[in-house]
mmCIF file of C-alpha atoms in Angstrom:
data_model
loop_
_atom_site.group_PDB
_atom_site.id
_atom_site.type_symbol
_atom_site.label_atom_id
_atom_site.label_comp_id
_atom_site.label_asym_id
_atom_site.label_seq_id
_atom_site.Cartn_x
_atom_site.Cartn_y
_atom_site.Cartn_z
ATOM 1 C CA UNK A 1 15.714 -35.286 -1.620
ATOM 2 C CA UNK A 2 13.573 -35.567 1.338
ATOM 3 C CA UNK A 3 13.970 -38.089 4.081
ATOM 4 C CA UNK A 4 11.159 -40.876 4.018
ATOM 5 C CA UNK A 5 9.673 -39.065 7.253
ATOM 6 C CA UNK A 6 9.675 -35.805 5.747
ATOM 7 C CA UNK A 7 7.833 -36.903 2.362
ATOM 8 C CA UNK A 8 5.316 -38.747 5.320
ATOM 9 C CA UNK A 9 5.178 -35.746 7.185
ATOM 10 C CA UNK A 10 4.256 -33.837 3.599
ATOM 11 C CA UNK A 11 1.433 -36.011 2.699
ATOM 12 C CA UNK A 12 2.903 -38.660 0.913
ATOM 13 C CA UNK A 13 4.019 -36.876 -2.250
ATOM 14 C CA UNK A 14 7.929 -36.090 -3.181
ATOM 15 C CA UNK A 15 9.177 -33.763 -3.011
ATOM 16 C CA UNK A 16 5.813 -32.074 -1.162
ATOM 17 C CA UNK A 17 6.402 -29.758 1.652
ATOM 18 C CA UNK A 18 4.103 -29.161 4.330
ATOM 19 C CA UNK A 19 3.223 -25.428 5.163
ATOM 20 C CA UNK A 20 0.695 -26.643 7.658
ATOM 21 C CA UNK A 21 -2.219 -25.577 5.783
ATOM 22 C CA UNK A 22 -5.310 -27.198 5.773
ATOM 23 C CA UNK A 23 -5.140 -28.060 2.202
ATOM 24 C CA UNK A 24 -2.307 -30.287 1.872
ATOM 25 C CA UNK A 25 -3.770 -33.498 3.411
ATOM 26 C CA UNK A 26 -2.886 -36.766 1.269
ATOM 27 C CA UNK A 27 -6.070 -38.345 -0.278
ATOM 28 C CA UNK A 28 -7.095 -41.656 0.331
ATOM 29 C CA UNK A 29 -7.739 -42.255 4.090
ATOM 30 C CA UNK A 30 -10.012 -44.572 5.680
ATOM 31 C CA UNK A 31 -12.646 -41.747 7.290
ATOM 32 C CA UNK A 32 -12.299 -39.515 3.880
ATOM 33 C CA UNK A 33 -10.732 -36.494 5.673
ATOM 34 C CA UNK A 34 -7.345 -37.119 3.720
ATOM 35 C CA UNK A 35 -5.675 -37.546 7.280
ATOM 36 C CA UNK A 36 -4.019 -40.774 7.913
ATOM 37 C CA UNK A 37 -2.784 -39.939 11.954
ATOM 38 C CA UNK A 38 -4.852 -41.365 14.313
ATOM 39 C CA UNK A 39 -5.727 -37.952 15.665
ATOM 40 C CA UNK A 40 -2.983 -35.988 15.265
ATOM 41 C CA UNK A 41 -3.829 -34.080 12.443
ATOM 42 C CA UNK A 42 -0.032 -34.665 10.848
ATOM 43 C CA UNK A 43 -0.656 -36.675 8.066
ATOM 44 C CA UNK A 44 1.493 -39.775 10.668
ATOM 45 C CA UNK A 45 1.026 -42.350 12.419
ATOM 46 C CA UNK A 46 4.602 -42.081 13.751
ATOM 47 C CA UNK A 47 4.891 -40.439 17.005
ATOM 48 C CA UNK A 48 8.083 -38.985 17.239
ATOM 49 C CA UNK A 49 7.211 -37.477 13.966
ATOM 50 C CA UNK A 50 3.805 -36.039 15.182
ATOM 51 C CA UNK A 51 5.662 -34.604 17.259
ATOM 52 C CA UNK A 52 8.298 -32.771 15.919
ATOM 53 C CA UNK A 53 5.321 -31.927 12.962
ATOM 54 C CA UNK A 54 3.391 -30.052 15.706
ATOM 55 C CA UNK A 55 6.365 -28.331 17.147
ATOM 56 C CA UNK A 56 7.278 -27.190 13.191
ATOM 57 C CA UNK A 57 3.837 -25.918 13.254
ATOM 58 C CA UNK A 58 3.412 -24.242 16.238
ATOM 59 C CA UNK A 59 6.908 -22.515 14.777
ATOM 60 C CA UNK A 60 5.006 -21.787 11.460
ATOM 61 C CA UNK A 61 2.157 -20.363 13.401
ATOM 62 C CA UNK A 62 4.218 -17.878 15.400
ATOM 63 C CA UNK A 63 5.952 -16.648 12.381
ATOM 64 C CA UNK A 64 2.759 -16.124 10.285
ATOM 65 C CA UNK A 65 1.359 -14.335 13.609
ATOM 66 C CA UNK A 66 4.338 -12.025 13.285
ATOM 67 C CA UNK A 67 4.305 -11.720 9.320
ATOM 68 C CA UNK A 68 0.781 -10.122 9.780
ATOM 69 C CA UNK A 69 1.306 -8.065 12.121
ATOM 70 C CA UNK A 70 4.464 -6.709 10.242
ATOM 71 C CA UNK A 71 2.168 -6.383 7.171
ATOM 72 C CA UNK A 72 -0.483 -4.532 8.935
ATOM 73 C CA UNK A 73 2.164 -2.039 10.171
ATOM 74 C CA UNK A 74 3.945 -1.530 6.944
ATOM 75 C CA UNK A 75 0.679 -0.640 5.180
ATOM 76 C CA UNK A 76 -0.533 2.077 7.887
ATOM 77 C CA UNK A 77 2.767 3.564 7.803
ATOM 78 C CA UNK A 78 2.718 3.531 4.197
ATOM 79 C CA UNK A 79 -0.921 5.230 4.045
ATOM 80 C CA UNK A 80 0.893 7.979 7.037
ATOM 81 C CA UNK A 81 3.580 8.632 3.606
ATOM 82 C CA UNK A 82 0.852 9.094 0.853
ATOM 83 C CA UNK A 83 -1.484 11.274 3.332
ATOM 84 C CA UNK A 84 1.696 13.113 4.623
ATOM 85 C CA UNK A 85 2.736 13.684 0.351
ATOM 86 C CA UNK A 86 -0.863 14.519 -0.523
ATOM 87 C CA UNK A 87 -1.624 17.102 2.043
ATOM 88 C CA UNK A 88 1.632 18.891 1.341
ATOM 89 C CA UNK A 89 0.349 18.981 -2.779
ATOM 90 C CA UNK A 90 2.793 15.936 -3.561
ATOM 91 C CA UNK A 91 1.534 13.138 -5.560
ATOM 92 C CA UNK A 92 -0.312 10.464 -4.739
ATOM 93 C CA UNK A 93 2.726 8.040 -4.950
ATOM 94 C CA UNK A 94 6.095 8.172 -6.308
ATOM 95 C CA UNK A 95 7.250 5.594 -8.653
ATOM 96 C CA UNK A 96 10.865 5.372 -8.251
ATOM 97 C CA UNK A 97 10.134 4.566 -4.823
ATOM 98 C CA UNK A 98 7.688 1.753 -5.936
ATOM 99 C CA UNK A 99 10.613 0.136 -8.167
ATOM 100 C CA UNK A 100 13.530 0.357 -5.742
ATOM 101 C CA UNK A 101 10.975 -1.424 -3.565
ATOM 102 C CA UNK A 102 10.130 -4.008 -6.102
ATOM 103 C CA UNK A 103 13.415 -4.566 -7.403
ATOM 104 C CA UNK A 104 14.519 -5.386 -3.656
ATOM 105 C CA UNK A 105 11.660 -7.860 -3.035
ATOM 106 C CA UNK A 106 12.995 -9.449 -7.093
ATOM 107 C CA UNK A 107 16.574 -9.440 -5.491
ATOM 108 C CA UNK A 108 15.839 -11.500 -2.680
ATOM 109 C CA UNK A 109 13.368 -13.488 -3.733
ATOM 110 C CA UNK A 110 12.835 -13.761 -7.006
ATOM 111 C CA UNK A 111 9.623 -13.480 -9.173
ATOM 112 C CA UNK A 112 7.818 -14.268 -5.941
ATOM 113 C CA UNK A 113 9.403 -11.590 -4.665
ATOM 114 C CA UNK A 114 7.878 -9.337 -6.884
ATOM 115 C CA UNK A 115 4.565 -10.582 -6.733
ATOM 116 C CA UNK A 116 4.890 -10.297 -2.625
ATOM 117 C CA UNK A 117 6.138 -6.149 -2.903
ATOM 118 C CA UNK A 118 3.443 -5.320 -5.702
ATOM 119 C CA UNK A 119 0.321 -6.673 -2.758
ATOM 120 C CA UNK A 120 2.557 -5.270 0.010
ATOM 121 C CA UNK A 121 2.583 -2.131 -2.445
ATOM 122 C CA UNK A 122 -1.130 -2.201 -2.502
ATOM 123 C CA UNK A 123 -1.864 -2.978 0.393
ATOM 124 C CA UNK A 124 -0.259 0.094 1.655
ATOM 125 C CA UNK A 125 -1.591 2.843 -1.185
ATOM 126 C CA UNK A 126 -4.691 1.056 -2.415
ATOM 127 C CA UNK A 127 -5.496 -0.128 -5.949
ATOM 128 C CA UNK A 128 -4.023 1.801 -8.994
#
């Protein structure tokens, strides 16, 4: 169970968690933009919970800087395999590869998981 501040912090719904996106904003405020900080943009009117919000987010931010950057990496590499099998008469991908990959991603993640490796999969050989 959350703390009082945290289900604050998460809009005002339990058990809500607050990714920073722009979307989860409780409903209901005075000037209609579902933000109930004076300012703030943290969904509180508690400072020291601002605060600590923002320096969550800027922690959020950073790690989504680096997850698409890692992302963008993996898929040119990926494309470097399939030109590098292709040119020496290989196929076009190899699908043991594709499930020890996706079984890795179910592994550690679960269903998500999967759904995460099959776009990371795509991302890096295209569209089947």
């Amino acid at each position: 169970m959350q703390s009082d501040g945290a289900q604050r912090a998460a809009g005002d719904r339990p058990g809500a968690v607050d990714g920073g996106a722009d979307g989860d904003r409780p409903t209901g405020s005075a000037n209609g933009t579902g933000d109930t900080s004076t300012g703030s943009g943290t969904g509180t009117e508690d400072s020291a919970a601002a605060a600590r919000i923002v320096a969550i987010r800027e922690r959020i931010d950073e790690i989504d800087r680096t997850m698409i950057a890692l992302w963008q990496e993996r898929a040119a590499l990926s494309q470097q395999v399939g030109a590098t099998r292709i040119a020496s008469g290989g196929t076009r991908l190899v699908l043991s590869r594709e499930r020890q990959i996706l079984e890795r991603f179910r592994e550690a993640l679960g269903a998500d998981g999967t759904q995460l490796a099959l776009l990371l999969l795509r991302a890096g050989r295209g569209p089947l």
